[in-house]
Short mmCIF file of C-alpha atoms and ligand atoms in Angstrom, two decimals:
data_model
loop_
_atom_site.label_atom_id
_atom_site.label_comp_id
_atom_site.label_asym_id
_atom_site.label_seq_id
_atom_site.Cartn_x
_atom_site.Cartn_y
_atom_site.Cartn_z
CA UNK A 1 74.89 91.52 105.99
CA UNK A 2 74.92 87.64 106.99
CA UNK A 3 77.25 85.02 105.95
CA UNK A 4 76.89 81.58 105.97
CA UNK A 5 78.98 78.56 105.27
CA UNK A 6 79.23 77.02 101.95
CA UNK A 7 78.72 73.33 103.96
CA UNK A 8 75.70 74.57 105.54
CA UNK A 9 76.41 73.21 108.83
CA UNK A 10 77.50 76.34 110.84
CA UNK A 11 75.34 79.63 112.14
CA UNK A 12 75.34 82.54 110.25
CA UNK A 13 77.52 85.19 111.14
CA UNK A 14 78.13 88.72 110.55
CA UNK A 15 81.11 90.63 108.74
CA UNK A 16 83.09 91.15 112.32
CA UNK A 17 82.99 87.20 112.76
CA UNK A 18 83.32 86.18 109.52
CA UNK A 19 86.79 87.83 109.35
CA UNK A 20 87.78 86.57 113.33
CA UNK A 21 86.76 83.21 112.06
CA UNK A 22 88.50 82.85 108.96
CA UNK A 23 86.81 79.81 107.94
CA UNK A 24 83.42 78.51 108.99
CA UNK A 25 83.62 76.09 112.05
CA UNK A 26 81.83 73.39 109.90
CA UNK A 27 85.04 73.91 107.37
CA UNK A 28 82.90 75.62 104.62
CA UNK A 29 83.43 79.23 103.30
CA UNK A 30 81.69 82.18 104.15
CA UNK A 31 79.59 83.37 101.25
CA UNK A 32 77.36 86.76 101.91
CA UNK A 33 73.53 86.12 101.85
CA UNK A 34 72.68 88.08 99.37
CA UNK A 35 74.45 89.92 96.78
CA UNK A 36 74.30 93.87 97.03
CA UNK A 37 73.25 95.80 94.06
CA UNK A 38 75.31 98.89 93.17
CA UNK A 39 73.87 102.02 92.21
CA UNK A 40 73.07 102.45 88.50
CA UNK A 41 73.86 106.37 88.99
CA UNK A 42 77.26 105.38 90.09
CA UNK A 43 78.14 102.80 87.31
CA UNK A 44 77.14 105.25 84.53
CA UNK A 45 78.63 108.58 86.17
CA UNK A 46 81.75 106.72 87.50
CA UNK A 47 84.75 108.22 86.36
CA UNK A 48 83.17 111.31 88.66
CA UNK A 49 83.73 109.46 91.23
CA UNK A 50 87.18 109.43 93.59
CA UNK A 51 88.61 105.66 93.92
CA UNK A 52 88.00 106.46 98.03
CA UNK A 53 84.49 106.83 97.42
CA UNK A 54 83.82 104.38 94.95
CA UNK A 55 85.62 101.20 97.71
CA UNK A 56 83.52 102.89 100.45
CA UNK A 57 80.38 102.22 98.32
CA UNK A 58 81.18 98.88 97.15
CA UNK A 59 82.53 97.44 100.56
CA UNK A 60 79.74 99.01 102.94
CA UNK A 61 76.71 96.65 102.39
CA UNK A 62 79.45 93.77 103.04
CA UNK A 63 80.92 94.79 106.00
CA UNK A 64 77.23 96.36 107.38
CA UNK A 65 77.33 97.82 110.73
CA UNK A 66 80.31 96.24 112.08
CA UNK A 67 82.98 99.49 111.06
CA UNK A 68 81.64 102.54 111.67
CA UNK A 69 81.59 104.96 108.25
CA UNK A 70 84.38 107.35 109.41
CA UNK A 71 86.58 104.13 110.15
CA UNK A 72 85.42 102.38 106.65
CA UNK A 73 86.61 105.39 104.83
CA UNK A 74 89.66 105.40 106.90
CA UNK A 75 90.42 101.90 105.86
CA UNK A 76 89.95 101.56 102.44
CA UNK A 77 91.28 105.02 102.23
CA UNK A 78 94.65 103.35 103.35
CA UNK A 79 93.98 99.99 101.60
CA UNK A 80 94.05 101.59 97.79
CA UNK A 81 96.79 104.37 98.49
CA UNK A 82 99.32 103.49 95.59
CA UNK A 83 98.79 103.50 91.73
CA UNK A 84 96.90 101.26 89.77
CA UNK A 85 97.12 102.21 86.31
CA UNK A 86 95.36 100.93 83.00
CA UNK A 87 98.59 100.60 80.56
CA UNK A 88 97.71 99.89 76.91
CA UNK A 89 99.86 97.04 75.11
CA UNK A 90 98.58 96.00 72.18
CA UNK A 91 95.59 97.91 70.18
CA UNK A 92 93.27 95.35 71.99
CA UNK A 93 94.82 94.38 75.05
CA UNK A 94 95.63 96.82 78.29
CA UNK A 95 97.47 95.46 81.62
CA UNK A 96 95.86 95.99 85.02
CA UNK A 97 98.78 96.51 86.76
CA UNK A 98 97.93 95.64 90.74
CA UNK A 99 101.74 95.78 91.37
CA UNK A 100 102.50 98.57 92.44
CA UNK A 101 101.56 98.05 96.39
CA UNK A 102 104.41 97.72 99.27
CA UNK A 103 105.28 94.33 98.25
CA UNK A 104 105.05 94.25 94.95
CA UNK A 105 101.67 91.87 93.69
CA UNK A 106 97.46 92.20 94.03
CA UNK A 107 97.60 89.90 97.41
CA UNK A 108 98.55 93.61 99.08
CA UNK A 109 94.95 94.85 98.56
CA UNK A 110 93.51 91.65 100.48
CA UNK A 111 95.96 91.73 103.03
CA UNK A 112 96.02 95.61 103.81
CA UNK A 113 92.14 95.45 103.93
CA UNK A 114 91.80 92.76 106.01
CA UNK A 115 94.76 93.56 108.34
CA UNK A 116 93.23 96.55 108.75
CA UNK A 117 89.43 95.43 110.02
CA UNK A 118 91.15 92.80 112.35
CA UNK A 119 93.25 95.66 114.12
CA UNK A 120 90.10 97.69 114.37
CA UNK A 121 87.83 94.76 115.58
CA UNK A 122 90.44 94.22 117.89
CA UNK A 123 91.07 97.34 119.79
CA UNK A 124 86.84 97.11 120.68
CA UNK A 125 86.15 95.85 123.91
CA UNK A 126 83.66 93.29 123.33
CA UNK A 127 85.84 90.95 121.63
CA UNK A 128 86.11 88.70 124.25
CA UNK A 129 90.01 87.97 124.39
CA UNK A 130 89.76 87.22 128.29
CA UNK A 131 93.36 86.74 130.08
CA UNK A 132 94.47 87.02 126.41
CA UNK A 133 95.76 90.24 125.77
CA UNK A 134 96.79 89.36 121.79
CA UNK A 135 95.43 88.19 118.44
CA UNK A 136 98.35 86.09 116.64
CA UNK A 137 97.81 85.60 113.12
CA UNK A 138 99.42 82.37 111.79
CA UNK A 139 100.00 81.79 108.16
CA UNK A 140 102.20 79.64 106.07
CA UNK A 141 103.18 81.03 102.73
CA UNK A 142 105.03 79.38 99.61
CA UNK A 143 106.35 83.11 98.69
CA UNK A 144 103.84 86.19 97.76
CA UNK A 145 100.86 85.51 101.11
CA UNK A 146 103.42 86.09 103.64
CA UNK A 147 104.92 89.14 102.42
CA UNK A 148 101.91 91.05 101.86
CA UNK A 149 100.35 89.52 105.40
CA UNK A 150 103.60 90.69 106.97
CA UNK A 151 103.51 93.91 105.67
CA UNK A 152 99.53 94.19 106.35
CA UNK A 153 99.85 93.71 110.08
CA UNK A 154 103.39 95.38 110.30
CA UNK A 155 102.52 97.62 113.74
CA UNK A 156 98.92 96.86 114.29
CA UNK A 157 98.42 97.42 118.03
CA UNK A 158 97.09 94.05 119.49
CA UNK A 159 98.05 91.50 116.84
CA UNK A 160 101.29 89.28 116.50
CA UNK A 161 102.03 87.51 113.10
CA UNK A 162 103.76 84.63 112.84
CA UNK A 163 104.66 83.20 109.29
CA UNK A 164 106.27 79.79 108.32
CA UNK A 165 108.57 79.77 105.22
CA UNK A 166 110.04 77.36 103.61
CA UNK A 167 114.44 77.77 104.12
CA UNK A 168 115.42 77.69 100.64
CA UNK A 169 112.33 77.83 98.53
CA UNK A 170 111.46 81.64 98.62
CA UNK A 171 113.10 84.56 96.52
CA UNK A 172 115.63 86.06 97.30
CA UNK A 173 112.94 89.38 97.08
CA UNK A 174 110.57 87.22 98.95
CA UNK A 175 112.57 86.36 101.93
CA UNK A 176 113.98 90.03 102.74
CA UNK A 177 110.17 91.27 102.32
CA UNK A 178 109.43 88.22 105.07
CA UNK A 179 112.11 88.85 107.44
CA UNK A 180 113.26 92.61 108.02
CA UNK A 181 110.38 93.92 109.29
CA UNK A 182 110.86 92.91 113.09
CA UNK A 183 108.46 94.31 115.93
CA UNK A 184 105.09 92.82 115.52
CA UNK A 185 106.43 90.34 112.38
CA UNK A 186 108.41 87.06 113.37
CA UNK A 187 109.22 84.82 110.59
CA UNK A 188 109.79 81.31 110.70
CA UNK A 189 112.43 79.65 109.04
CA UNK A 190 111.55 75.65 108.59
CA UNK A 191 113.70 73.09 107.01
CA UNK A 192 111.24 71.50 105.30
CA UNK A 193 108.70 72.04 102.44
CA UNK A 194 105.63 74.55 101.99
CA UNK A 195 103.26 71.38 102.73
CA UNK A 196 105.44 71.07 105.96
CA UNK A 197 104.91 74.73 107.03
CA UNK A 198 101.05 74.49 106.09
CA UNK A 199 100.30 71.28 108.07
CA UNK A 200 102.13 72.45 111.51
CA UNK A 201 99.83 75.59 110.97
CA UNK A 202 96.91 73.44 111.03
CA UNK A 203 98.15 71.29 113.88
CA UNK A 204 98.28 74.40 115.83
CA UNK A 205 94.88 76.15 115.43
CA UNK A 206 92.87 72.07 116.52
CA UNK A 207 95.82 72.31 119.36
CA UNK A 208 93.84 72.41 122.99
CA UNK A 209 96.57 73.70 125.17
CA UNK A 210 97.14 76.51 122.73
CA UNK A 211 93.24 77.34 122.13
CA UNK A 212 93.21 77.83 125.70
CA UNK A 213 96.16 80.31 126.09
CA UNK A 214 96.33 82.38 123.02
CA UNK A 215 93.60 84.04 120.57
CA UNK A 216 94.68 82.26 117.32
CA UNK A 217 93.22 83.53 113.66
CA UNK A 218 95.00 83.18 110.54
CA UNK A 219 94.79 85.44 107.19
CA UNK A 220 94.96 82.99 104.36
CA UNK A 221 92.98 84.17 101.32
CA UNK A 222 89.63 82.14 101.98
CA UNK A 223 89.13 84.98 104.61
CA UNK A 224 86.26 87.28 103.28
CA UNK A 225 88.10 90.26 104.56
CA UNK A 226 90.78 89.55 102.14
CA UNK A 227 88.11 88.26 99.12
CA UNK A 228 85.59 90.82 98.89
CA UNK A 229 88.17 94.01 98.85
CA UNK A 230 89.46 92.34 95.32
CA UNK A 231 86.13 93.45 93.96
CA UNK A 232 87.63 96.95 93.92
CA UNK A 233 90.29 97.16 91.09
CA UNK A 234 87.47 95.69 88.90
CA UNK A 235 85.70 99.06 89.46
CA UNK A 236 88.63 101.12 88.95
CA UNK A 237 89.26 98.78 85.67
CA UNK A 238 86.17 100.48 84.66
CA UNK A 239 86.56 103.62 85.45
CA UNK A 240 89.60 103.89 83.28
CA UNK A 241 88.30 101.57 80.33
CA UNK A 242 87.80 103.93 77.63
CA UNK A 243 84.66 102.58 75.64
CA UNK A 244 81.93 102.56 78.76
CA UNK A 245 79.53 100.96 75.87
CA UNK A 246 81.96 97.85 75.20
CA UNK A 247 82.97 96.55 78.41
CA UNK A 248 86.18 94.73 78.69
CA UNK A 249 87.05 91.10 78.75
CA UNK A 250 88.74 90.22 81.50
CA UNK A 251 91.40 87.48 81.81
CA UNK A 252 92.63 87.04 85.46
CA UNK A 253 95.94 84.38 86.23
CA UNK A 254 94.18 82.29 88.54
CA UNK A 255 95.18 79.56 91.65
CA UNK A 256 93.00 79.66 93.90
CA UNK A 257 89.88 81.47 92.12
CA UNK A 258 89.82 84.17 95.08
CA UNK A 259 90.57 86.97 92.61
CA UNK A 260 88.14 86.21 89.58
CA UNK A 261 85.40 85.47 91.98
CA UNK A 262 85.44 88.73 93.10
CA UNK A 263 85.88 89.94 89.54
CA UNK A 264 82.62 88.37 88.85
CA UNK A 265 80.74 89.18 92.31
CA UNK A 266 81.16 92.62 91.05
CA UNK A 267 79.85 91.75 87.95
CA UNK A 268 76.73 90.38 89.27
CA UNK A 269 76.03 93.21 91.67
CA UNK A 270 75.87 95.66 88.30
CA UNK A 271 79.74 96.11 87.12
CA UNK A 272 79.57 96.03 83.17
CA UNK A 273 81.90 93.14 81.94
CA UNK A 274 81.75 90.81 78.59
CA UNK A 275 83.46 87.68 79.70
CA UNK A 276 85.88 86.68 82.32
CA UNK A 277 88.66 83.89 81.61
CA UNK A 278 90.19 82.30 84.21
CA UNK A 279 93.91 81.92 83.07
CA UNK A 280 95.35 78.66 84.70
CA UNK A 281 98.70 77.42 83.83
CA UNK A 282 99.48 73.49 84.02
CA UNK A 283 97.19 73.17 86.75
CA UNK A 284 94.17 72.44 85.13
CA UNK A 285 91.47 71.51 87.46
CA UNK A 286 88.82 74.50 86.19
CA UNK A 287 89.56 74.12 82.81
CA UNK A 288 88.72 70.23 82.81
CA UNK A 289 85.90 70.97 84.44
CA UNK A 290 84.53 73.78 81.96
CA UNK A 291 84.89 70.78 79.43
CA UNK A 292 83.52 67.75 81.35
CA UNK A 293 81.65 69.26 84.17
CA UNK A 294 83.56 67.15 86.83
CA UNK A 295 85.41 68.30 89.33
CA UNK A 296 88.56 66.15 90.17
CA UNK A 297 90.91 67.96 92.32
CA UNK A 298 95.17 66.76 91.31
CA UNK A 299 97.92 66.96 92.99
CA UNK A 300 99.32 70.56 91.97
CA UNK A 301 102.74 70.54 89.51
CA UNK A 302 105.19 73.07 89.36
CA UNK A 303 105.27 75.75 87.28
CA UNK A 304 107.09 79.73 86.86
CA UNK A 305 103.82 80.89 87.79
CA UNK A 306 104.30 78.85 90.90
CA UNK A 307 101.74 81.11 92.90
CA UNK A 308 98.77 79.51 90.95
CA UNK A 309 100.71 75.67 91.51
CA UNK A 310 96.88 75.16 93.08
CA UNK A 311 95.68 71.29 92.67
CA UNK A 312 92.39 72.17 94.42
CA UNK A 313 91.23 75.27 94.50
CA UNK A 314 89.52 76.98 97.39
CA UNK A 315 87.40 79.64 96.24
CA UNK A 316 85.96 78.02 93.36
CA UNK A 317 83.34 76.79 95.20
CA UNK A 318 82.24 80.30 96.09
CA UNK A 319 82.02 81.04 92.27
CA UNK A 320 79.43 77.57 91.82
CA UNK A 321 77.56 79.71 94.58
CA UNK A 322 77.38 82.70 92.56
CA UNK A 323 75.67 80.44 89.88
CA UNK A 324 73.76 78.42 92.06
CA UNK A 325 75.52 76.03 90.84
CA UNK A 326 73.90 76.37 87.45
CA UNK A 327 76.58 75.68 85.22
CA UNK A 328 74.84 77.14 81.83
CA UNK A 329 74.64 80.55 83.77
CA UNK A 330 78.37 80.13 85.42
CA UNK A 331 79.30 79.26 81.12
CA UNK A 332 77.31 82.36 79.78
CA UNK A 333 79.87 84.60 81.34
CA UNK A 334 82.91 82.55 82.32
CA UNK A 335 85.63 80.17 80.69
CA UNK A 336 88.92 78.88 81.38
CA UNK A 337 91.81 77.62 79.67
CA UNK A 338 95.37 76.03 80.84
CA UNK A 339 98.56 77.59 79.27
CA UNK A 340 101.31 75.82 79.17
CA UNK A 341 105.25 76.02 80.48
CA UNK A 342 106.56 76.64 76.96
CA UNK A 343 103.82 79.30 75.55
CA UNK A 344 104.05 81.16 79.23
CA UNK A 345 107.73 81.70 77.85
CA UNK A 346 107.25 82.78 74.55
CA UNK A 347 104.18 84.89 75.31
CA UNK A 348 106.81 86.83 78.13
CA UNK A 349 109.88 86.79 75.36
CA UNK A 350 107.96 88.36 72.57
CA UNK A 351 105.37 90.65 74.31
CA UNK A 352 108.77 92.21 75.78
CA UNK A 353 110.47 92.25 72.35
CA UNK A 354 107.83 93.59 70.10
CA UNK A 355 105.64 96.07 72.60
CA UNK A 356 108.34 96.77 75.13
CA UNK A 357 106.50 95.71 77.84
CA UNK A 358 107.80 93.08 80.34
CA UNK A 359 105.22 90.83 82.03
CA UNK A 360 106.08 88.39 85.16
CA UNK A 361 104.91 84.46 84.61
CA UNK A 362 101.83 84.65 85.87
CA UNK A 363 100.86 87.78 83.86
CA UNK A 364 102.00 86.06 80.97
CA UNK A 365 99.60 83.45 81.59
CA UNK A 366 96.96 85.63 81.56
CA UNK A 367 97.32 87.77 78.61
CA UNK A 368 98.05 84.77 76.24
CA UNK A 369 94.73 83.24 77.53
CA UNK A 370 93.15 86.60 76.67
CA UNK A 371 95.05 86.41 73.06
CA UNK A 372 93.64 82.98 71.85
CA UNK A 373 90.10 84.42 72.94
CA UNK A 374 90.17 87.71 71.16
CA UNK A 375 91.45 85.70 68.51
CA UNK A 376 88.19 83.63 67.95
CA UNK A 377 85.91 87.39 69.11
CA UNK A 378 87.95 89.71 67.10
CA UNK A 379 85.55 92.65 67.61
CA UNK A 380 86.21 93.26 71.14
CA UNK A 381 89.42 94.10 73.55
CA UNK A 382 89.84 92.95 76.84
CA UNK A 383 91.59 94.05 80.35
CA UNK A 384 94.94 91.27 81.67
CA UNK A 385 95.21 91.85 85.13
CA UNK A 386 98.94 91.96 86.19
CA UNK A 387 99.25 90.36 89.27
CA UNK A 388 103.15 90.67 90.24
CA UNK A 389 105.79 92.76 89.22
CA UNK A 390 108.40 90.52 87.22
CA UNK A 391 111.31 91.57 89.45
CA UNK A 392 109.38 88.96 92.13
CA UNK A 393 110.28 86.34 89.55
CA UNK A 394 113.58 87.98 88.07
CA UNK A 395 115.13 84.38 88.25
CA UNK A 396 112.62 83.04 85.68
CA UNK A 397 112.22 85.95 83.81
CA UNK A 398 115.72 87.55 83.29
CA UNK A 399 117.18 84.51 81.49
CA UNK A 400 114.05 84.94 79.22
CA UNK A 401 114.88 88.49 78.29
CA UNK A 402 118.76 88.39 78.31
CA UNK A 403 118.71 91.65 80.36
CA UNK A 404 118.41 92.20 84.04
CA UNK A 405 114.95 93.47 85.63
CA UNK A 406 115.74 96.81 87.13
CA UNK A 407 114.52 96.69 90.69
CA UNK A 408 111.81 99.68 92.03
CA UNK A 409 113.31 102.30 94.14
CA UNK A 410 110.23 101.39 96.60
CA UNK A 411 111.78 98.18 97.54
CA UNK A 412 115.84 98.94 97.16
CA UNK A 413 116.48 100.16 100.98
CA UNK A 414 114.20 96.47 102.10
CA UNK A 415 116.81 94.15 99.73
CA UNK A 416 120.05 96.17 102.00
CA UNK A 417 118.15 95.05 105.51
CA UNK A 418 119.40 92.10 107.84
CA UNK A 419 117.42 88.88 107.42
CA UNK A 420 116.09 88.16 110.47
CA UNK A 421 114.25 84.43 110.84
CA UNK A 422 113.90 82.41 113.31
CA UNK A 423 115.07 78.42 112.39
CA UNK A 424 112.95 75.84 113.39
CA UNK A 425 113.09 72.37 112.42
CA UNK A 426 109.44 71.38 110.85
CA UNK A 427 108.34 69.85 114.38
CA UNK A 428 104.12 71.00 115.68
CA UNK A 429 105.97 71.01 119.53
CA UNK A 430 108.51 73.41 118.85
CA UNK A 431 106.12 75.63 117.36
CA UNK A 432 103.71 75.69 119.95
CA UNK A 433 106.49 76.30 122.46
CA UNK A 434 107.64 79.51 120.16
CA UNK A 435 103.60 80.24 120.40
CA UNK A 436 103.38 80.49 124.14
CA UNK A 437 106.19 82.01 124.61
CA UNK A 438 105.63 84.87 122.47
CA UNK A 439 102.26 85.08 124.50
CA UNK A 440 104.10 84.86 127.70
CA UNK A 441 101.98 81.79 128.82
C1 PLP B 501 98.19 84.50 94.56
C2 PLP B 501 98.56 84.85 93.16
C3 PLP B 501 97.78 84.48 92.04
C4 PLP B 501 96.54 83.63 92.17
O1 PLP B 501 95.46 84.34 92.73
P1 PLP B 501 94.16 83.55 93.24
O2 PLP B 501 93.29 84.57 93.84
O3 PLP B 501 94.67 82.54 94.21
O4 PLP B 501 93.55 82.90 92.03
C5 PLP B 501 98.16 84.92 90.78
N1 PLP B 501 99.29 85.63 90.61
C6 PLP B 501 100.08 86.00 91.64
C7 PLP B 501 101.32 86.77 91.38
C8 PLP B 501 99.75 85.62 92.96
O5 PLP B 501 100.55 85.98 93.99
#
């Protein structure tokens, strides 16, 4: 399998350098030439099929001959090893809940994937690393990237990670999930503002002293090794979706698109689904543009789903790709709709109080963009997928409830662990000196 860049301007590369690169040289995206078909016998005997096997066969034709298939299997084996269970709330809506990973939201699956190819792709000897002896993967993260990146790459032989946080605009959850893992995982402590953490990253990888001394790569979620692995739940969705003759509708919380794009890749390479909604919350870019057609980026506004706060969203150019940027085909099978601050809230307060079942923000977002849909299509039922467990966002969601999230056994040792961060002051030079340093340049 090829990729090439969304701007057209770069070669073609394959799965190997696609993942190294992150994003195309020409700053496009790496979209796969052609979309892979999936087996008919599979789709229709599928809940005979192991989760294991059914990853291996949906990730193989993407990552082509650049894993070998006892190291594939290996990898997604590890990638998918926690629950993901189809939980009914309503009589038409169930909750996809991808929570249930080592740090507590979907971005695990991307980042345990991808963390996972790098290291292998890295131990091979014809990755030319020269005098460099390391990969350092550099990422800034407003909360739920960096935890799941850190946790990833936590001991992968031959790669550093170094992530930028803003001091003081994480959870309290976040943070610890950030900072007590130590060895490979440094965190970076800035006094200064998400923006300020994202633009020293990208003064760092055009930096010339540093692209001379040190193999630099970064994991944000444009990388296709993080994208294409978030086809998988949408199988597993499947698998567990009781009437195999009425597919589900499918409403995903949405920021940067990476998540329902690879809801609907699957879709187009043969996994039944009716309709996909793209739940956005204030940030209404899509939306607008399902009504008008234009697409006029904003600056993004704050929300308590602040991990779809996305102004201009990256991936949703790879959708338009999908459609060849035919927007009666994208419409056929996709819409999306903004939710705002105040029904986020309620949806959250009475879904709790009348099913018993607590959602976080941005799941709320999702499943009252699914309810105003089934409303209007009342002969079908449809799939929210739950992208964070609510104890991420207990500060926004406890005063909602009155009652204090109970926090999962899997995370109570990490929240008793010493912070360790490293403070920096929101300065490019001091974080190229930490850089060569830590490659003992
Ligand atoms: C990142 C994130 C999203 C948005 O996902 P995209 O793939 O960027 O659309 C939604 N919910 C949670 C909890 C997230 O962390």
């Amino acid at each position: 399998m090829k990729y090439f860049s969304t701007n057209h301007q770069s070669p073609e590369v394959d799965f190997k350098q696609a993942t190294i690169n992150g994003q195309a040289p020409d700053k496009g995206l790496y979209f796969p030439e052609r979309i892979p078909t999936i087996s008919k016998e599979l789709i229709e005997n599928i809940t005979q099929y192991s989760n294991e096997e059914i990853a291996y066969q949906v990730m193989k034709p993407y990552v082509g001959d650049t894993i070998p298939e006892l190291e594939l299997r290996r990898i997604v084996e590890e990638t998918i090893n926690f629950d993901i269970p189809l939980v009914k709330v309503t009589d038409a809506i169930y909750s996809l809940e991808l929570y249930h990973g080592p740090t507590l939201a979907f971005k695990d699956i991307g980042a345990r994937f991808m963390s996972r190819c790098l290291g292998y792709f890295v131990k091979q000897s014809d990755l030319n690393l020269g005098k460099k002896k390391k990969v350092t993967v550099l990422v800034a993260t407003s909360g739920d990237t960096g935890g799941a990146v850190a946790n990833g790459f936590y001991e992968v032989e031959g790669v550093e990670v170094v992530i930028l946080y803003p001091s003081g605009k994480v959870s309290s959850v976040q943070e610890k999930q950030l900072t007590t893992l130590g060895k490979n995982i440094h965190a970076l402590e800035i006094a200064g503002t998400f923006d300020d953490c994202q633009q020293m990253v990208k003064q760092a990888f055009i930096d010339e002293d540093l692209k001379q001394k040190l193999f630099l790569t970064s994991a944000n979620s444009i990388n296709v090794a993080r994208w294409l692995p978030q086809q998988l739940y949408y199988f597993f969705a499947y698998k567990l979706w009781a009437d195999k003759h009425k597919p589900p509708v499918i409403s995903v919380p949405s920021g940067n698109f990476g998540n329902i794009c690879a809801g609907i890749l699957a879709h187009q390479s043969g996994l039944p689904v009716q309709h996909f909604i793209a739940a956005c919350n204030a940030n209404d870019v899509v939306p607008n543009y399902m009504q008008s057609q234009q697409y006029v980026p904003k600056n993004a506004v704050a929300t308590i789903s602040n991990a779809m706060d996305v102004g201009n969203p990256s991936n949703f150019i790879r959708i338009l790709e999908i459609f060849h940027h035919q927007f009666t085909d994208l419409a056929a099978i996709f819409s999306s709709c903004s939710i705002s601050e105040d029904h986020t809230k309620s949806t959250l307060q009475t879904i709790y109080k009348n099913y018993h079942y607590l959602l976080d923000p941005h799941g709320a977002v999702g499943f009252k963009a699914l309810d105003q849909y089934l409303q209007s299509h009342p002969d079908q039922k449809g799939i929210v997928l739950e992208t964070a467990h609510p104890v991420k966002f207990y500060d926004a969601v406890e005063p909602l409830i009155g009652e204090l999230v109970p926090i999962p056994v899997s995370i109570q040792h990490q929240l008793t662990l010493q912070k360790n961060s490293i403070k920096m002051e929101a300065q490019s030079e001091m974080l190229n000196s930490f850089l060569l340093k830590l490659s003992g340049s």
